[in-house]
Amino acid sequence: MKQKILTKEIYMQAIGDSFKKMNPKTLIKNPVIFITGLGALITTFTLVAHGFNWFEFQISIWLWFTVLFANFSEAIAEGKGKAQAESLRKSRTHAVARLLKNKVETKINATELRKGDLVVCEANDIIPADGEIIEGLASVDESAITGESAPVVRESGGDRSAVTGGTRVLSDRIVVKISVDPGEGFLDRMISLVEGASRQKTPNEIALSLLLTALTLVFLAAVVTLKFFADYAGESVSIPVLVSLLICLIPTTIGGLLSAIGISGMDRLIQKNVIALSGRAVEAAGDIDILLLDKTGTITYGNRMASELIAAPNIGEKEMYRLSYLASMSDDTPEGKSIIEFAKNKYSELESLSLAPDREFVAFTAQTRMSGINMNGGKTQIRKGAVDAIEKFVVSLGGQMPEAIVRASENIARAGGTPLVVCENEHVFGVVYLKDVVKNGIRERFAELRRMGIKTIMITGDNPLTAASIAAEAGVDDFMAQATPEMKLKRIREEQEKGHLVAMTGDGTNDAPALAQADVGVAMNTGTQAAREAGNMIDLDSNPTKLIEIVETGKQILMTRGSLTTFSIANDVAKYFAIIPALFAGLYAVHHNDGPLSILNVMKLGTPESAILSAVIFNALVIVALIPLALRGVAYRSVGARALLQRNILIYGVGGLITPFIGIKLIDMLISAF
């Protein structure tokens, strides 16, 4: 999925597509640019009807360029999507399927498979179509879809049973039940979705288009009336000049970039390995104000980790660390490894204990619920395990559990942690505090979301006490403890009834109802087919924290659109001061500045003709200049709506006001010089 953003081929294709988009049926989808195209056509007809005029010829040419540049901005955004789609097409392999029917295998072409068919896949086989594993377990190479080279495990009966057509089985044997008909697979949907041309306009985009259309009609009416005012004042105003005024005053800048902004938004998600099943979902992500996040893997690391080693009374801290290290050497669980790391970070010399001779490892078992090591021919028995298991072990050797360790273990349990007691023979040396470790930086991320007006809700199956402890440490606004699928669905509906837009992640079949109900439902690619079909986004990396990035991308799209709209409308002020004085040049002495309208000639442009032409040229070139910003998006900032509005007005409003004055003046100087 990772590729160079823009290539020579994309540029050349976009240039060709710019001319193809001159078709009136295509142009009319963008009313602002359609009006610009009509204006260019009118000036061209006027030029032909009244004879060649160099000034009017230049106006006509630059109006056509304005339309082409607007088409180019959309075409280049679409070109990126088409390039990605072509890359996916090349990755698609037409596999031979081993159809299983009545326990008999038959080889057929993968295109002949239908929903409900069973196929067998073994090592080095290409999975012929999307489906669910109903038998077996296998290691699968999904690099053709996700771009990640590391294989993943897929197995029947769990939340990681979904497989994608075109991926390769690396080991073992699985039986897959096909879940789609030909042409309806995940890869087919990805190809159609990443092609920008198939993108549907979002509600906000439609609303903005209507606003731009209304502004265009208002300016059209104003320009038409100017013709009558000019005639009444005895001023001769040509049709090309009136058309120039109209095109410069209507919001052509944002009109030409609007589609590119929307298409590039989906493209930016694809760069993050997220497939949005609709443009509506991308935009909804920008309006989200409630985030539902799973605790495990999103807010905390997946496994409980050592956070404190508490020594028993009269036991030295270093001795407690040494015994905890030794007792965990045979423990290959994430918890055991975390104790090793925690102890080494405190006392680095403990690493030399790994070389100790005369040792016998005691592995953890479900029956004993403890692990450890025997040394000195079995005379020294070091153990680490559950409180009751260690107590039983110590008592059997004639010892007893210290009251301080019992109290410490109870306190850890009440705080939502897991206590593990460490002993040497009949002597108890201390307790290990295992807890869910909140990811580094997650509290700051939630603080950023809060500043944006987004409320975060943690979902967990833990008891309320544990959930409250983790929620407080992570800095989330609310939490749901012992959450069931019904509780998740109910909570989403309640928030939506209050007018909120809700986003959540999920990967299991039990998450499907909530994913379908959420305004933005991000399904993990490793999840079940039901989850992937219920969500309106699919994260190919299956990283639950990606939801935060998705929201930021949606916000960035809205920020980009708002910023460029502000810039476009502010442009009109400068263009007004360039063209209106030139339009009524006959009503005041331009060179002597003694006419009644001379106060409007603040830019002191060379001649009426150069003023009008400069404004038209600037109007065309500014679209090209802003294409990179539309594709890349404005810099994301986690600020509230009020601060964002102030920033837009300060940077893009004031900038949009000043830039045309400078640009038009420079173009006028060049025109006057030549």
XYZ file of C-alpha atoms in Angstrom:
674
model
C 0.000 0.000 0.000
C 2.955 2.325 0.545
C 3.997 4.147 -2.604
C 5.387 7.398 -3.898
C 2.611 9.960 -3.547
C 2.892 11.585 -6.982
C 4.713 10.288 -10.061
C 5.317 11.526 -13.574
C 2.746 9.012 -14.845
C 0.083 10.410 -12.495
C 0.810 13.956 -13.670
C 0.610 12.998 -17.358
C -2.607 11.040 -16.823
C -4.102 13.978 -14.905
C -3.319 16.381 -17.760
C -5.160 14.133 -20.203
C -8.079 13.677 -17.833
C -8.323 17.468 -17.403
C -9.365 17.769 -21.050
C -11.733 14.795 -20.816
C -13.493 16.507 -17.912
C -14.372 19.434 -20.194
C -17.447 17.395 -21.122
C -20.500 19.480 -20.017
C -22.024 16.378 -18.373
C -18.975 16.211 -16.123
C -18.609 19.950 -15.546
C -22.211 20.444 -14.453
C -21.503 18.315 -11.362
C -19.474 21.297 -10.155
C -21.723 24.351 -10.703
C -18.995 26.934 -9.991
C -16.613 25.488 -12.564
C -19.526 24.911 -14.962
C -20.322 28.653 -14.833
C -16.625 29.348 -15.433
C -16.716 27.087 -18.469
C -19.807 28.881 -19.797
C -18.043 32.208 -19.294
C -15.020 30.962 -21.259
C -17.343 29.775 -24.029
C -19.172 33.125 -24.176
C -15.916 35.111 -24.415
C -14.738 32.783 -27.187
C -17.963 33.267 -29.184
C -17.739 37.034 -28.650
C -14.188 36.999 -29.952
C -15.230 35.111 -33.084
C -18.358 37.216 -33.670
C -16.765 40.655 -33.231
C -13.370 39.968 -34.714
C -10.008 39.282 -33.093
C -9.104 41.430 -30.099
C -5.825 40.713 -28.293
C -7.155 41.710 -24.864
C -10.316 39.633 -25.185
C -8.312 36.723 -26.624
C -6.118 36.647 -23.510
C -9.163 36.771 -21.243
C -10.707 33.866 -23.132
C -7.516 31.782 -22.935
C -7.084 32.314 -19.185
C -10.723 31.494 -18.482
C -10.245 28.177 -20.273
C -7.079 27.644 -18.231
C -9.107 28.261 -15.058
C -11.448 25.400 -15.992
C -8.538 23.125 -16.937
C -6.686 23.861 -13.709
C -9.801 23.049 -11.677
C -10.189 19.795 -13.620
C -6.493 19.076 -13.100
C -6.802 19.351 -9.306
C -9.561 16.744 -9.299
C -7.825 14.550 -11.887
C -4.544 14.418 -9.989
C -6.343 13.402 -6.789
C -8.202 10.707 -8.693
C -4.951 9.655 -10.342
C -3.439 8.752 -6.983
C -6.386 6.494 -6.238
C -6.274 4.909 -9.682
C -2.561 4.201 -9.284
C -3.261 2.428 -5.999
C -6.112 0.493 -7.581
C -3.811 -0.622 -10.410
C -1.266 -1.772 -7.845
C -3.963 -3.858 -6.167
C -5.046 -5.339 -9.495
C -1.482 -6.466 -10.134
C -1.390 -8.111 -6.715
C -4.523 -10.129 -7.432
C -3.750 -13.736 -8.269
C -6.187 -15.915 -10.161
C -5.766 -19.021 -8.041
C -6.855 -22.586 -8.555
C -9.296 -23.614 -5.833
C -9.503 -27.059 -4.234
C -13.275 -27.381 -3.922
C -14.380 -29.740 -1.140
C -17.692 -31.442 -1.782
C -18.876 -34.616 -0.083
C -15.334 -35.044 1.313
C -13.965 -35.151 -2.244
C -11.534 -32.493 -3.541
C -11.904 -31.092 -7.050
C -9.642 -28.457 -8.630
C -11.533 -25.583 -10.248
C -10.785 -21.986 -11.232
C -11.258 -19.578 -8.328
C -13.661 -17.483 -10.420
C -16.115 -20.421 -10.393
C -16.491 -20.369 -6.611
C -19.766 -19.263 -5.102
C -20.820 -18.163 -1.646
C -21.104 -21.174 0.669
C -18.566 -23.355 -1.146
C -15.900 -25.129 0.918
C -12.258 -25.083 -0.194
C -9.105 -26.670 1.184
C -5.882 -24.657 1.512
C -2.487 -25.994 2.554
C 1.065 -24.624 2.694
C 1.927 -22.393 -0.331
C -1.691 -22.342 -1.545
C -3.298 -19.024 -2.470
C -6.587 -18.509 -0.661
C -8.941 -18.235 -3.665
C -11.623 -15.922 -2.196
C -12.789 -14.256 1.003
C -14.149 -16.606 3.606
C -14.219 -17.963 7.149
C -12.030 -20.801 8.424
C -14.318 -23.549 9.682
C -11.622 -26.136 10.319
C -7.941 -25.929 11.209
C -5.311 -23.333 11.966
C -2.687 -21.827 9.654
C -0.019 -19.161 9.328
C -1.000 -16.740 6.545
C 1.025 -14.211 4.548
C -1.197 -11.122 4.108
C 1.514 -8.827 2.697
C -0.341 -8.499 -0.618
C -3.176 -6.771 1.261
C -1.595 -5.084 4.277
C 1.952 -4.481 3.055
C 3.276 -6.149 6.237
C 5.693 -9.034 5.726
C 5.142 -10.696 9.119
C 2.781 -13.702 8.851
C -0.376 -13.883 10.969
C -2.228 -16.809 12.506
C -5.772 -17.552 11.414
C -7.903 -20.237 13.073
C -11.453 -21.535 13.191
C -13.885 -20.782 15.960
C -12.491 -17.436 17.090
C -12.380 -13.759 16.216
C -9.461 -14.349 13.848
C -11.164 -16.729 11.473
C -11.642 -14.405 8.482
C -9.290 -14.813 5.513
C -8.924 -12.666 2.406
C -8.710 -13.825 -1.183
C -5.226 -13.407 -2.664
C -3.352 -14.078 0.582
C -1.065 -17.109 0.892
C -1.113 -19.989 3.388
C 2.369 -20.614 4.792
C 1.766 -23.653 6.962
C -0.759 -26.290 8.042
C -4.152 -27.083 6.513
C -7.432 -25.174 6.723
C -10.932 -25.559 5.334
C -12.464 -22.244 4.272
C -16.142 -21.491 3.722
C -16.406 -18.908 0.930
C -18.421 -15.868 2.016
C -18.688 -13.880 -1.258
C -19.595 -14.372 -4.884
C -17.117 -13.495 -7.697
C -16.440 -9.769 -7.997
C -17.687 -9.053 -4.462
C -14.527 -9.884 -2.523
C -12.576 -7.602 -0.231
C -9.892 -6.931 -2.844
C -12.555 -6.091 -5.448
C -14.178 -3.630 -3.046
C -10.814 -2.094 -2.224
C -10.091 -1.518 -5.910
C -13.387 0.272 -6.487
C -13.117 2.265 -3.268
C -9.605 3.627 -3.794
C -10.488 4.895 -7.268
C -11.374 8.510 -6.560
C -13.787 8.711 -9.489
C -16.243 6.443 -7.697
C -16.271 8.573 -4.535
C -19.655 9.959 -3.529
C -19.954 13.482 -2.118
C -20.424 13.697 1.623
C -23.309 15.635 3.255
C -21.062 18.522 4.330
C -19.496 18.646 0.889
C -22.948 18.772 -0.713
C -23.965 21.552 1.695
C -20.842 23.545 0.819
C -21.488 22.995 -2.895
C -24.987 24.421 -2.444
C -23.535 27.432 -0.615
C -21.019 28.030 -3.412
C -23.790 27.703 -5.985
C -25.904 30.253 -4.099
C -22.958 32.681 -3.946
C -22.415 32.184 -7.667
C -26.045 33.068 -8.409
C -25.830 36.149 -6.179
C -22.715 37.399 -7.981
C -24.287 36.553 -11.344
C -27.254 38.764 -10.518
C -24.934 41.536 -9.323
C -22.808 41.442 -12.486
C -25.883 41.497 -14.742
C -27.164 44.637 -12.981
C -23.751 46.292 -13.401
C -24.285 46.213 -17.154
C -27.385 48.413 -16.750
C -25.603 50.779 -14.334
C -22.727 51.131 -16.803
C -25.104 51.843 -19.702
C -26.940 54.450 -17.616
C -23.640 56.127 -16.717
C -22.587 56.143 -20.352
C -19.762 53.665 -19.767
C -19.177 50.999 -22.423
C -18.526 47.594 -20.778
C -17.854 44.575 -23.011
C -19.217 41.105 -22.385
C -15.722 39.574 -21.825
C -15.021 42.173 -19.120
C -18.307 41.403 -17.349
C -17.580 37.681 -17.597
C -14.107 38.315 -16.126
C -15.666 40.157 -13.193
C -18.127 37.310 -12.586
C -15.474 34.558 -12.708
C -13.143 36.487 -10.407
C -15.864 37.159 -7.838
C -17.469 33.711 -7.646
C -15.614 31.203 -5.387
C -13.714 29.453 -8.190
C -10.741 28.634 -5.943
C -12.591 26.419 -3.477
C -14.940 25.276 -6.257
C -11.964 23.954 -8.196
C -10.349 22.283 -5.176
C -13.395 20.858 -3.389
C -13.361 17.443 -5.071
C -9.590 17.115 -4.668
C -9.891 17.729 -0.917
C -12.484 14.973 -0.516
C -10.660 12.439 -2.685
C -7.298 13.097 -1.033
C -8.911 12.553 2.374
C -9.703 8.947 1.478
C -6.206 8.659 0.025
C -4.615 9.801 3.289
C -6.489 7.051 5.122
C -5.258 4.513 2.588
C -1.704 5.725 3.282
C -2.426 4.766 6.914
C -3.609 1.315 5.724
C -7.263 2.095 6.437
C -9.936 1.422 3.830
C -12.957 3.698 4.133
C -16.026 2.072 2.650
C -17.542 5.493 1.938
C -16.583 9.153 1.839
C -19.431 9.714 4.291
C -17.544 7.660 6.888
C -14.358 9.716 6.408
C -16.216 12.952 6.944
C -18.166 11.554 9.885
C -14.797 10.823 11.505
C -14.102 14.545 11.431
C -17.356 15.306 13.259
C -16.998 12.592 15.916
C -17.442 13.777 19.491
C -17.670 10.395 21.273
C -14.952 7.721 21.067
C -15.516 4.191 22.390
C -12.183 2.402 22.838
C -11.363 -1.106 24.040
C -9.044 -1.148 27.027
C -6.833 -4.063 26.017
C -4.480 -3.288 23.157
C -5.751 0.258 22.755
C -5.358 2.000 26.098
C -3.173 -0.632 27.758
C -0.608 -3.070 26.434
C -2.184 -6.446 25.801
C -0.772 -8.178 28.871
C -0.411 -7.337 32.541
C 3.124 -6.309 33.425
C 5.214 -5.968 36.572
C 4.927 -2.501 38.061
C 6.232 -3.035 41.613
C 8.126 -5.658 43.642
C 7.105 -5.392 47.308
C 9.524 -7.003 49.798
C 8.300 -8.685 52.977
C 9.274 -7.165 56.358
C 12.972 -7.637 57.229
C 13.752 -8.613 53.614
C 16.152 -6.501 51.600
C 14.848 -5.008 48.355
C 17.728 -6.374 46.271
C 17.165 -9.878 47.598
C 13.488 -9.659 46.631
C 14.491 -8.566 43.118
C 17.036 -11.402 42.855
C 14.546 -14.103 43.826
C 11.834 -12.659 41.562
C 14.324 -12.739 38.676
C 15.319 -16.341 39.358
C 11.694 -17.489 39.766
C 10.763 -15.929 36.411
C 13.616 -17.340 34.324
C 11.505 -20.340 33.297
C 8.338 -18.269 32.789
C 7.912 -17.557 29.057
C 4.613 -15.711 29.510
C 4.524 -11.940 28.837
C 4.008 -11.442 32.583
C 7.103 -13.473 33.430
C 9.217 -11.640 30.857
C 8.021 -8.302 32.246
C 9.281 -9.287 35.727
C 12.696 -10.126 34.247
C 12.860 -6.730 32.504
C 11.592 -4.838 35.548
C 14.212 -6.430 37.807
C 17.077 -5.897 35.319
C 16.161 -2.242 34.912
C 16.601 -1.793 38.667
C 19.680 -4.002 39.153
C 21.480 -4.664 35.880
C 23.894 -7.120 37.507
C 21.020 -9.603 37.905
C 21.517 -10.563 34.267
C 24.566 -12.599 35.292
C 22.235 -14.960 37.203
C 21.262 -16.461 33.846
C 24.680 -18.177 33.857
C 24.226 -19.774 37.285
C 25.154 -23.513 37.254
C 23.323 -26.417 38.846
C 19.794 -25.272 38.163
C 16.547 -27.004 37.309
C 13.695 -24.961 35.828
C 10.143 -25.549 37.043
C 7.696 -24.490 34.349
C 4.311 -22.970 35.063
C 1.326 -25.343 34.843
C -2.390 -24.791 35.293
C -2.363 -27.375 38.103
C 0.399 -25.837 40.229
C -0.214 -22.189 39.168
C 3.408 -21.335 39.881
C 6.832 -21.470 38.271
C 10.371 -21.331 39.582
C 13.820 -22.859 39.801
C 15.571 -25.521 41.912
C 19.234 -24.998 42.815
C 21.928 -26.685 44.894
C 20.734 -30.140 43.965
C 17.120 -29.319 44.800
C 17.859 -28.000 48.283
C 16.936 -24.442 47.267
C 13.422 -24.169 45.787
C 12.454 -20.711 44.550
C 8.850 -20.277 43.479
C 6.576 -17.507 42.145
C 2.827 -17.892 41.709
C -0.724 -17.222 42.841
C -1.201 -16.301 46.510
C -3.089 -19.449 47.521
C -0.737 -21.712 45.518
C 2.379 -20.268 47.178
C 0.699 -20.373 50.599
C -0.010 -24.082 50.132
C 3.589 -24.665 49.005
C 5.066 -22.750 51.975
C 2.816 -24.471 54.532
C 3.786 -27.880 53.137
C 7.412 -27.015 53.994
C 6.560 -25.850 57.514
C 6.319 -22.115 56.897
C 3.458 -19.636 56.872
C 2.299 -16.625 54.896
C 3.276 -13.318 56.587
C 0.344 -11.092 57.485
C 1.977 -8.128 55.729
C 2.113 -10.077 52.451
C -1.539 -11.115 52.818
C -2.554 -7.464 53.286
C -0.377 -6.313 50.367
C -1.911 -8.980 48.110
C -5.437 -7.932 49.102
C -4.632 -4.276 48.407
C -3.276 -5.152 44.961
C -6.387 -7.191 44.154
C -8.694 -4.379 45.297
C -6.805 -1.955 43.043
C -7.503 -4.211 40.079
C -4.025 -5.744 39.878
C -2.768 -9.320 40.102
C -0.538 -10.300 43.063
C 2.125 -13.006 42.647
C 3.974 -14.156 45.764
C 7.684 -15.097 45.713
C 9.237 -17.564 48.157
C 12.430 -19.533 48.803
C 11.633 -22.858 50.400
C 9.355 -22.077 53.395
C 10.273 -18.367 53.534
C 8.104 -15.751 51.775
C 10.173 -12.879 50.383
C 7.549 -10.587 48.859
C 4.822 -9.995 46.314
C 4.923 -8.955 42.659
C 2.348 -6.355 41.577
C 1.130 -7.096 38.031
C -1.120 -4.506 36.451
C -2.463 -3.340 33.124
C 0.131 -0.852 31.954
C -1.266 2.203 30.236
C 0.530 2.965 26.982
C 3.049 5.778 26.963
C 1.590 9.025 25.661
C -2.020 7.793 25.643
C -3.024 10.215 28.413
C -1.683 13.121 26.344
C -3.572 11.864 23.282
C -6.809 11.807 25.270
C -6.075 15.325 26.531
C -5.726 16.441 22.895
C -9.054 14.832 22.031
C -10.666 16.557 25.012
C -9.411 19.927 23.759
C -11.075 19.100 20.435
C -14.360 18.504 22.246
C -14.226 14.701 21.936
C -15.295 12.553 24.891
C -13.463 9.232 25.365
C -15.144 6.150 26.837
C -13.134 3.042 27.752
C -14.811 -0.345 27.228
C -13.587 -3.289 29.309
C -14.730 -6.618 30.680
C -12.945 -5.893 33.979
C -14.793 -5.308 37.230
C -15.765 -1.689 38.020
C -12.947 -1.214 40.553
C -10.240 -2.251 38.108
C -11.878 -0.296 35.292
C -12.053 2.874 37.417
C -8.374 2.594 38.341
C -7.218 2.218 34.727
C -9.607 4.921 33.494
C -8.196 7.383 36.025
C -4.605 6.557 35.062
C -5.293 6.752 31.323
C -7.257 9.979 31.599
C -10.414 8.849 29.785
C -13.626 10.725 30.445
C -15.798 7.696 31.216
C -15.710 3.903 31.220
C -17.958 0.871 30.786
C -17.040 -2.064 33.051
C -18.072 -5.684 32.449
C -19.354 -4.558 29.052
C -21.464 -6.925 26.958
C -22.421 -6.531 23.263
C -25.890 -5.406 24.342
C -24.412 -2.768 26.657
C -22.170 -1.399 23.891
C -25.078 -1.144 21.457
C -27.305 0.497 24.072
C -24.631 3.050 24.983
C -24.051 4.013 21.329
C -27.778 4.511 20.739
C -28.106 6.610 23.884
C -25.265 8.892 22.808
C -26.674 9.215 19.286
C -30.109 10.113 20.652
C -28.409 13.003 22.452
C -27.118 14.280 19.109
C -23.596 12.901 19.348
C -21.610 11.177 16.582
C -19.973 7.996 17.854
C -16.930 5.999 16.703
C -15.737 2.610 17.929
C -13.464 -0.291 17.009
C -14.109 -4.022 17.037
C -13.007 -7.344 15.600
C -15.375 -10.017 16.860
C -18.786 -11.179 15.735
C -20.159 -9.876 19.035
C -18.907 -6.392 18.053
C -20.834 -6.390 14.758
C -24.099 -4.831 16.072
C -22.243 -1.934 17.729
C -19.989 -1.429 14.681
C -23.036 -1.231 12.436
C -24.756 1.241 14.782
C -21.741 3.537 15.243
C -21.331 6.497 12.898
C -17.742 5.375 12.352
C -17.215 1.650 12.894
C -13.603 0.566 12.397
C -13.335 -3.194 11.933
C -9.999 -4.969 12.308
C -8.832 -6.828 9.202
C -7.934 -9.770 11.443
C -11.503 -9.940 12.727
C -14.460 -11.986 11.645
C -16.304 -11.521 8.365
C -19.331 -10.278 10.319
C -17.286 -7.504 11.929
C -15.710 -6.455 8.619
C -19.090 -6.275 6.920
C -20.660 -4.329 9.801
C -18.013 -1.578 9.943
C -17.682 1.280 7.461
C -13.887 1.303 7.745
C -11.381 -1.555 7.801
C -7.965 -1.230 9.408
C -5.589 -3.456 7.462
C -3.006 -3.293 10.263
C -5.583 -4.349 12.880
C -4.281 -1.722 15.297
C -7.058 -0.517 17.645
C -5.253 2.777 18.363
C -5.622 3.638 14.666
C -9.080 4.989 15.536
C -7.460 8.093 16.980
C -5.528 8.655 13.732
C -8.731 8.171 11.722
C -10.476 10.876 13.735
C -7.501 13.182 13.229
C -7.596 12.550 9.470
C -11.314 13.340 9.356
C -10.702 16.530 11.328
C -7.908 17.453 8.935
C -10.235 17.133 5.933
C -12.757 19.488 7.530
C -9.983 21.890 8.545
C -8.575 21.890 5.007
C -11.967 22.552 3.462
C -12.728 25.339 5.937
C -9.306 26.945 5.507
C -9.427 26.971 1.717
C -13.029 28.206 1.717
C -11.975 31.105 3.955
C -9.031 31.846 1.659
C -11.199 31.664 -1.468
C -13.872 34.058 -0.193
C -11.251 36.497 1.150
C -9.695 36.532 -2.346
C -12.792 38.226 -3.720
C -12.106 41.455 -1.836
C -8.764 42.053 -3.579
C -10.145 41.059 -6.968
C -13.031 43.478 -6.404
C -10.570 46.352 -5.886
C -8.688 45.302 -9.032
C -11.615 45.012 -11.454
C -14.298 47.485 -10.289
C -12.066 50.574 -10.728
C -10.987 49.266 -14.140
C -14.580 48.514 -15.102
C -15.643 52.111 -14.486
C -12.390 53.724 -15.600
C -14.290 56.159 -17.810
C -16.071 57.657 -14.832
C -12.899 59.101 -13.354
C -9.535 60.215 -14.662
C -7.253 57.316 -13.866
C -4.055 59.203 -14.510
C -5.059 62.294 -12.596
C -6.986 60.615 -9.780
C -9.628 63.299 -9.804
C -12.712 61.175 -10.572
C -15.423 60.370 -8.031
C -14.415 56.643 -7.958
C -10.665 57.198 -7.773
C -10.690 56.212 -4.122
C -11.334 52.602 -5.221
C -8.168 52.453 -7.306
C -6.044 51.510 -4.267
C -3.836 49.070 -6.185
C -2.710 51.696 -8.746
C -2.687 49.142 -11.558
C -1.258 50.101 -14.943
C -4.322 50.233 -17.196
C -7.925 49.044 -17.003
C -7.079 46.202 -19.400
C -4.006 45.053 -17.473
C -5.975 45.217 -14.197
C -8.727 42.965 -15.499
C -6.305 40.560 -17.167
C -4.108 40.403 -14.030
C -7.103 39.455 -11.885
C -8.156 36.724 -14.348
C -4.626 35.280 -14.518
C -4.256 35.305 -10.730
C -7.654 33.634 -10.379
C -6.445 30.763 -12.584
C -2.958 30.366 -11.132
C -4.059 30.364 -7.486
C -5.926 27.084 -8.090
C -2.720 25.419 -9.286
C -0.758 26.919 -6.394
C -3.167 25.467 -3.830
C -3.378 21.923 -5.290
C -0.498 20.612 -3.087
C -2.192 21.997 0.032
C -5.530 20.449 -0.972
C -3.886 17.053 -1.498
C -1.690 17.167 1.595
C -4.175 18.914 3.889
C -3.504 21.750 6.301
C -1.405 20.979 9.364
C -3.508 19.155 11.941
C -3.924 20.869 15.299
C -5.887 19.526 18.254
C -7.766 22.729 19.035
C -11.400 23.549 19.667
C -13.836 25.018 17.160
C -13.437 28.593 18.440
C -9.624 28.483 18.307
C -9.783 26.857 14.872
C -12.080 29.603 13.558
C -9.764 32.302 14.901
C -6.766 30.601 13.304
C -8.545 30.279 9.958
C -9.492 33.949 9.956
C -5.994 35.033 10.989
C -4.026 32.848 8.556
C -6.320 32.034 5.651
C -8.671 34.999 5.953
C -5.994 37.660 6.273
C -3.693 35.667 3.992
C -6.449 35.339 1.407
C -6.978 39.094 1.624
C -3.331 40.101 1.229
C -2.068 37.489 -1.257
C -4.227 38.621 -4.226
C -3.183 42.260 -3.732
C 0.451 41.200 -4.020
C -0.120 38.621 -6.766
C -2.311 40.812 -8.957
C 0.061 43.772 -8.586
C 3.071 41.638 -9.620
C 1.219 40.197 -12.627
C 0.098 43.698 -13.621
C 3.710 44.918 -13.476
C 4.801 42.054 -15.751
C 1.972 42.707 -18.217
C 2.698 46.435 -18.265
C 6.420 45.753 -18.817
C 5.726 43.609 -21.875
